[in-house]
Amino acid sequence: MIHHLGDQNSLLHSFIAEIRDEQIQVDPLRFRRNLERVGEIFAYEISKELAYADKEVKTPLGTAEVQMLTDEIVLGTILRAGLPIHQGLLNYFDRAENAFISAYRVYEKDGTFNIRFEHISGPRIDDKVVILSDPMLATGASAVLAYEALLGKGKPKHVHLACIIASKEGIENVRRKLPIHKTSIWVGAIDDELTSKAYIVPGLGDAGDLAFGSKSDD
Ligand code: URA
């Protein structure tokens, strides 16, 4: 199931426009905050698909019937570019448990690359709802790898994959590789192309570098 949030008019478009805009991107604080704001929107939209139970709360004037989230949530993300969107999700799912996956691209001389998985730090996920976020879904390889790493921690009730900008190829790859009935894909925008180094076009550039600065491979 694909939820393309960019199909409807909402403030999401303004945040994604700022994230993409090379003149606004030069402010890393604003870039991170915009990724976080998109994470907050994803949290609200995904919350509509979750399980709730009735409860009573006492107000100063009486008793109110309220609905409380009953699903147990695990938020997972891939270091380091995923941290701001993860924070946005955590702002709303404030009681969620958290999983961090360390993985990175290793380029060969010919420009091809493999994703190298290093470590996952997180709780058991049996019967819980996992929300895995990655700002950019390019080839889909790191999302699939992160998903598989999470499955080493148990059998989730459902997995929501949330990506701000996705390529068509990335969506096709995750659709082929993830189990359809237990996975939902949430995207803010879908772009047509990938460069030879698997960057999304027009995309936004390198989300990790824009949020946290460039890194050296030494
Ligand atoms: N990661 C990024 O930061 N940008 C892309 O375009 C693809 C992957």
mmCIF file of C-alpha atoms and ligand atoms in Angstrom:
data_model
loop_
_atom_site.group_PDB
_atom_site.id
_atom_site.type_symbol
_atom_site.label_atom_id
_atom_site.label_comp_id
_atom_site.label_asym_id
_atom_site.label_seq_id
_atom_site.Cartn_x
_atom_site.Cartn_y
_atom_site.Cartn_z
ATOM 1 C CA MET A 1 0.000 0.000 0.000
ATOM 2 C CA ILE A 2 1.481 3.358 -1.055
ATOM 3 C CA HIS A 3 0.347 6.596 0.607
ATOM 4 C CA HIS A 4 1.508 9.534 -1.509
ATOM 5 C CA LEU A 5 0.905 12.496 0.823
ATOM 6 C CA GLY A 6 1.995 14.925 -1.902
ATOM 7 C CA ASP A 7 -1.189 14.031 -3.824
ATOM 8 C CA GLN A 8 -3.207 16.305 -1.534
ATOM 9 C CA ASN A 9 -2.782 20.022 -0.902
ATOM 10 C CA SER A 10 -1.228 20.599 2.500
ATOM 11 C CA LEU A 11 1.581 22.418 4.283
ATOM 12 C CA LEU A 12 3.748 19.412 3.499
ATOM 13 C CA HIS A 13 4.366 20.964 0.059
ATOM 14 C CA SER A 14 5.829 24.130 1.610
ATOM 15 C CA PHE A 15 8.186 22.144 3.840
ATOM 16 C CA ILE A 16 9.349 19.943 0.952
ATOM 17 C CA ALA A 17 9.820 23.026 -1.246
ATOM 18 C CA GLU A 18 12.128 24.536 1.408
ATOM 19 C CA ILE A 19 14.018 21.255 1.833
ATOM 20 C CA ARG A 20 14.666 21.130 -1.924
ATOM 21 C CA ASP A 21 15.515 24.826 -2.404
ATOM 22 C CA GLU A 22 19.302 25.268 -2.686
ATOM 23 C CA GLN A 23 19.080 28.834 -1.375
ATOM 24 C CA ILE A 24 17.248 27.765 1.791
ATOM 25 C CA GLN A 25 19.296 24.570 2.241
ATOM 26 C CA VAL A 26 22.369 26.637 3.164
ATOM 27 C CA ASP A 27 20.869 27.042 6.647
ATOM 28 C CA PRO A 28 21.387 23.597 8.237
ATOM 29 C CA LEU A 29 19.245 24.429 11.278
ATOM 30 C CA ARG A 30 16.312 25.206 9.021
ATOM 31 C CA PHE A 31 17.020 22.161 6.845
ATOM 32 C CA ARG A 32 16.969 19.845 9.876
ATOM 33 C CA ARG A 33 13.864 21.517 11.286
ATOM 34 C CA ASN A 34 12.031 21.099 7.971
ATOM 35 C CA LEU A 35 12.909 17.374 7.874
ATOM 36 C CA GLU A 36 11.620 17.189 11.438
ATOM 37 C CA ARG A 37 8.399 18.995 10.519
ATOM 38 C CA VAL A 38 7.807 16.492 7.711
ATOM 39 C CA GLY A 39 8.391 13.729 10.278
ATOM 40 C CA GLU A 40 5.655 15.305 12.406
ATOM 41 C CA ILE A 41 3.254 15.288 9.440
ATOM 42 C CA PHE A 42 4.055 11.637 8.719
ATOM 43 C CA ALA A 43 3.407 10.846 12.390
ATOM 44 C CA TYR A 44 -0.021 12.466 12.271
ATOM 45 C CA GLU A 45 -0.998 10.779 8.996
ATOM 46 C CA ILE A 46 0.262 7.325 10.072
ATOM 47 C CA SER A 47 -1.541 7.717 13.413
ATOM 48 C CA LYS A 48 -4.848 7.516 11.513
ATOM 49 C CA GLU A 49 -4.056 3.866 10.620
ATOM 50 C CA LEU A 50 -3.291 2.695 14.181
ATOM 51 C CA ALA A 51 -5.362 0.958 16.885
ATOM 52 C CA TYR A 52 -7.142 2.890 19.660
ATOM 53 C CA ALA A 53 -9.249 1.964 22.701
ATOM 54 C CA ASP A 54 -11.838 3.973 24.619
ATOM 55 C CA LYS A 55 -10.853 5.343 27.990
ATOM 56 C CA GLU A 56 -12.321 7.760 30.514
ATOM 57 C CA VAL A 57 -10.375 10.721 31.861
ATOM 58 C CA LYS A 58 -11.454 12.978 34.679
ATOM 59 C CA THR A 59 -11.526 16.660 33.812
ATOM 60 C CA PRO A 60 -12.018 19.380 36.464
ATOM 61 C CA LEU A 61 -15.710 19.410 35.430
ATOM 62 C CA GLY A 62 -16.583 15.771 34.771
ATOM 63 C CA THR A 63 -15.610 12.652 32.864
ATOM 64 C CA ALA A 64 -14.647 12.633 29.192
ATOM 65 C CA GLU A 65 -14.588 9.640 26.840
ATOM 66 C CA VAL A 66 -11.276 9.656 25.004
ATOM 67 C CA GLN A 67 -9.498 7.331 22.580
ATOM 68 C CA MET A 68 -5.994 6.202 23.419
ATOM 69 C CA LEU A 69 -3.425 4.649 21.126
ATOM 70 C CA THR A 70 -3.001 0.978 21.995
ATOM 71 C CA ASP A 71 -0.416 -0.033 19.421
ATOM 72 C CA GLU A 72 3.094 -0.225 20.755
ATOM 73 C CA ILE A 73 5.312 1.829 18.457
ATOM 74 C CA VAL A 74 8.954 1.347 17.559
ATOM 75 C CA LEU A 75 10.540 4.138 15.532
ATOM 76 C CA GLY A 76 13.501 3.023 13.453
ATOM 77 C CA THR A 77 15.854 5.054 11.324
ATOM 78 C CA ILE A 78 19.130 4.841 9.457
ATOM 79 C CA LEU A 79 22.080 6.846 10.697
ATOM 80 C CA ARG A 80 22.787 9.609 10.093
ATOM 81 C CA ALA A 81 20.476 11.289 7.575
ATOM 82 C CA GLY A 82 17.401 9.778 9.238
ATOM 83 C CA LEU A 83 17.883 11.522 12.578
ATOM 84 C CA PRO A 84 15.830 14.711 11.943
ATOM 85 C CA ILE A 85 12.787 12.913 10.449
ATOM 86 C CA HIS A 86 13.039 10.397 13.302
ATOM 87 C CA GLN A 87 12.955 13.275 15.812
ATOM 88 C CA GLY A 88 9.804 14.612 14.138
ATOM 89 C CA LEU A 89 8.103 11.217 14.452
ATOM 90 C CA LEU A 90 9.247 10.986 18.082
ATOM 91 C CA ASN A 91 7.825 14.448 18.856
ATOM 92 C CA TYR A 92 4.357 12.966 18.243
ATOM 93 C CA PHE A 93 4.897 9.304 19.192
ATOM 94 C CA ASP A 94 6.534 10.481 22.385
ATOM 95 C CA ARG A 95 6.326 7.122 24.164
ATOM 96 C CA ALA A 96 7.773 5.111 21.284
ATOM 97 C CA GLU A 97 10.760 2.854 21.600
ATOM 98 C CA ASN A 98 13.613 3.566 19.210
ATOM 99 C CA ALA A 99 15.895 1.597 16.910
ATOM 100 C CA PHE A 100 18.961 2.973 15.138
ATOM 101 C CA ILE A 101 20.540 1.247 12.190
ATOM 102 C CA SER A 102 24.047 2.020 11.086
ATOM 103 C CA ALA A 103 24.543 1.419 7.362
ATOM 104 C CA TYR A 104 26.375 3.237 4.618
ATOM 105 C CA ARG A 105 27.168 3.170 0.894
ATOM 106 C CA VAL A 106 30.516 1.688 -0.132
ATOM 107 C CA TYR A 107 31.369 2.843 -3.666
ATOM 108 C CA GLU A 108 33.434 0.800 -6.122
ATOM 109 C CA LYS A 109 35.776 2.502 -8.626
ATOM 110 C CA ASP A 110 33.155 2.151 -11.396
ATOM 111 C CA GLY A 111 30.628 4.192 -9.374
ATOM 112 C CA THR A 112 28.459 1.219 -8.349
ATOM 113 C CA PHE A 113 27.932 0.738 -4.650
ATOM 114 C CA ASN A 114 26.800 -1.735 -2.013
ATOM 115 C CA ILE A 115 25.126 -0.877 1.242
ATOM 116 C CA ARG A 116 27.178 -2.066 4.197
ATOM 117 C CA PHE A 117 25.230 -2.825 7.356
ATOM 118 C CA GLU A 118 27.155 -2.325 10.596
ATOM 119 C CA HIS A 119 24.907 -2.418 13.626
ATOM 120 C CA ILE A 120 21.352 -2.178 14.912
ATOM 121 C CA SER A 121 20.566 -0.859 18.356
ATOM 122 C CA GLY A 122 16.918 -1.308 19.319
ATOM 123 C CA PRO A 123 14.255 -3.221 21.257
ATOM 124 C CA ARG A 124 12.345 -6.419 20.392
ATOM 125 C CA ILE A 125 9.629 -5.612 17.851
ATOM 126 C CA ASP A 126 7.268 -8.629 18.213
ATOM 127 C CA ASP A 127 3.623 -7.546 17.656
ATOM 128 C CA LYS A 128 4.634 -3.881 17.659
ATOM 129 C CA VAL A 129 4.073 -1.326 14.913
ATOM 130 C CA VAL A 130 7.382 -0.259 13.399
ATOM 131 C CA ILE A 131 7.759 3.087 11.645
ATOM 132 C CA LEU A 132 11.000 3.020 9.674
ATOM 133 C CA SER A 133 12.037 6.402 8.322
ATOM 134 C CA ASP A 134 14.610 7.334 5.711
ATOM 135 C CA PRO A 135 14.433 10.821 4.149
ATOM 136 C CA MET A 136 15.458 9.655 0.653
ATOM 137 C CA LEU A 137 14.306 6.429 -1.007
ATOM 138 C CA ALA A 138 16.729 6.234 -3.947
ATOM 139 C CA THR A 139 17.358 2.613 -4.994
ATOM 140 C CA GLY A 140 15.542 1.302 -1.924
ATOM 141 C CA ALA A 141 18.556 -0.837 -0.989
ATOM 142 C CA SER A 142 19.181 0.765 2.413
ATOM 143 C CA ALA A 143 15.478 0.669 3.336
ATOM 144 C CA VAL A 144 15.299 -3.053 2.496
ATOM 145 C CA LEU A 145 18.497 -3.717 4.427
ATOM 146 C CA ALA A 146 17.210 -1.758 7.443
ATOM 147 C CA TYR A 147 13.909 -3.634 7.266
ATOM 148 C CA GLU A 148 15.747 -6.975 7.265
ATOM 149 C CA ALA A 149 17.929 -5.862 10.180
ATOM 150 C CA LEU A 150 14.786 -4.954 12.144
ATOM 151 C CA LEU A 151 13.264 -8.379 11.471
ATOM 152 C CA GLY A 152 16.194 -9.851 13.400
ATOM 153 C CA LYS A 153 14.481 -8.279 16.436
ATOM 154 C CA GLY A 154 11.184 -10.156 16.025
ATOM 155 C CA LYS A 155 7.936 -10.292 14.041
ATOM 156 C CA PRO A 156 6.205 -6.891 13.889
ATOM 157 C CA LYS A 157 2.448 -6.351 13.640
ATOM 158 C CA HIS A 158 3.002 -3.931 10.768
ATOM 159 C CA VAL A 159 5.822 -1.858 9.266
ATOM 160 C CA HIS A 160 5.313 1.675 7.929
ATOM 161 C CA LEU A 161 8.175 2.932 5.762
ATOM 162 C CA ALA A 162 8.208 6.761 5.681
ATOM 163 C CA CYS A 163 10.344 8.575 3.071
ATOM 164 C CA ILE A 164 10.196 12.267 2.209
ATOM 165 C CA ILE A 165 11.380 12.001 -1.409
ATOM 166 C CA ALA A 166 11.258 8.695 -3.273
ATOM 167 C CA SER A 167 12.331 7.704 -6.759
ATOM 168 C CA LYS A 168 10.016 5.586 -8.869
ATOM 169 C CA GLU A 169 12.722 2.908 -9.003
ATOM 170 C CA GLY A 170 13.101 2.909 -5.203
ATOM 171 C CA ILE A 171 9.364 2.446 -4.723
ATOM 172 C CA GLU A 172 9.290 -0.451 -7.205
ATOM 173 C CA ASN A 173 12.224 -2.134 -5.463
ATOM 174 C CA VAL A 174 10.749 -1.935 -1.977
ATOM 175 C CA ARG A 175 7.360 -3.056 -3.294
ATOM 176 C CA ARG A 176 9.008 -6.144 -4.769
ATOM 177 C CA LYS A 177 11.112 -6.954 -1.722
ATOM 178 C CA LEU A 178 8.885 -6.186 1.281
ATOM 179 C CA PRO A 179 5.804 -8.278 2.204
ATOM 180 C CA ILE A 180 2.782 -6.401 0.835
ATOM 181 C CA HIS A 181 0.194 -7.299 3.482
ATOM 182 C CA LYS A 182 2.308 -6.161 6.450
ATOM 183 C CA THR A 183 3.972 -3.064 5.002
ATOM 184 C CA SER A 184 2.782 0.437 4.093
ATOM 185 C CA ILE A 185 4.921 2.954 2.232
ATOM 186 C CA TRP A 186 4.466 6.683 2.928
ATOM 187 C CA VAL A 187 6.078 9.259 0.650
ATOM 188 C CA GLY A 188 5.926 13.045 0.396
ATOM 189 C CA ALA A 189 7.068 13.350 -3.224
ATOM 190 C CA ILE A 190 7.967 11.003 -6.055
ATOM 191 C CA ASP A 191 10.760 11.954 -8.483
ATOM 192 C CA ASP A 192 11.433 10.301 -11.832
ATOM 193 C CA GLU A 193 15.162 9.800 -12.054
ATOM 194 C CA LEU A 194 18.385 8.677 -10.381
ATOM 195 C CA THR A 195 21.909 9.807 -11.285
ATOM 196 C CA SER A 196 24.602 7.205 -12.073
ATOM 197 C CA LYS A 197 25.588 7.495 -8.375
ATOM 198 C CA ALA A 198 21.986 6.836 -7.326
ATOM 199 C CA TYR A 199 21.099 10.360 -6.216
ATOM 200 C CA ILE A 200 17.472 11.334 -6.766
ATOM 201 C CA VAL A 201 16.785 13.938 -9.515
ATOM 202 C CA PRO A 202 15.652 16.633 -8.929
ATOM 203 C CA GLY A 203 15.707 15.404 -5.300
ATOM 204 C CA LEU A 204 17.515 17.707 -2.912
ATOM 205 C CA GLY A 205 21.179 16.612 -2.883
ATOM 206 C CA ASP A 206 22.759 14.746 0.015
ATOM 207 C CA ALA A 207 20.397 14.892 2.972
ATOM 208 C CA GLY A 208 23.030 13.746 5.495
ATOM 209 C CA ASP A 209 25.572 16.360 4.408
ATOM 210 C CA LEU A 210 22.987 19.146 4.333
ATOM 211 C CA ALA A 211 21.805 18.291 7.841
ATOM 212 C CA PHE A 212 25.131 17.463 9.491
ATOM 213 C CA GLY A 213 27.988 18.624 7.241
ATOM 214 C CA SER A 214 30.209 16.745 4.821
ATOM 215 C CA LYS A 215 32.108 13.691 5.982
ATOM 216 C CA SER A 216 35.492 12.316 5.064
ATOM 217 C CA ASP A 217 35.997 8.655 4.142
ATOM 218 C CA ASP A 218 39.418 8.416 5.885
HETATM 219 N N1 URA B 1 20.549 9.973 -0.262
HETATM 220 C C1 URA B 1 20.531 11.321 -0.352
HETATM 221 O O1 URA B 1 20.852 12.012 0.605
HETATM 222 N N2 URA B 1 20.128 11.890 -1.498
HETATM 223 C C2 URA B 1 19.748 11.163 -2.567
HETATM 224 O O2 URA B 1 19.398 11.752 -3.592
HETATM 225 C C3 URA B 1 19.787 9.760 -2.469
HETATM 226 C C4 URA B 1 20.181 9.188 -1.312
#
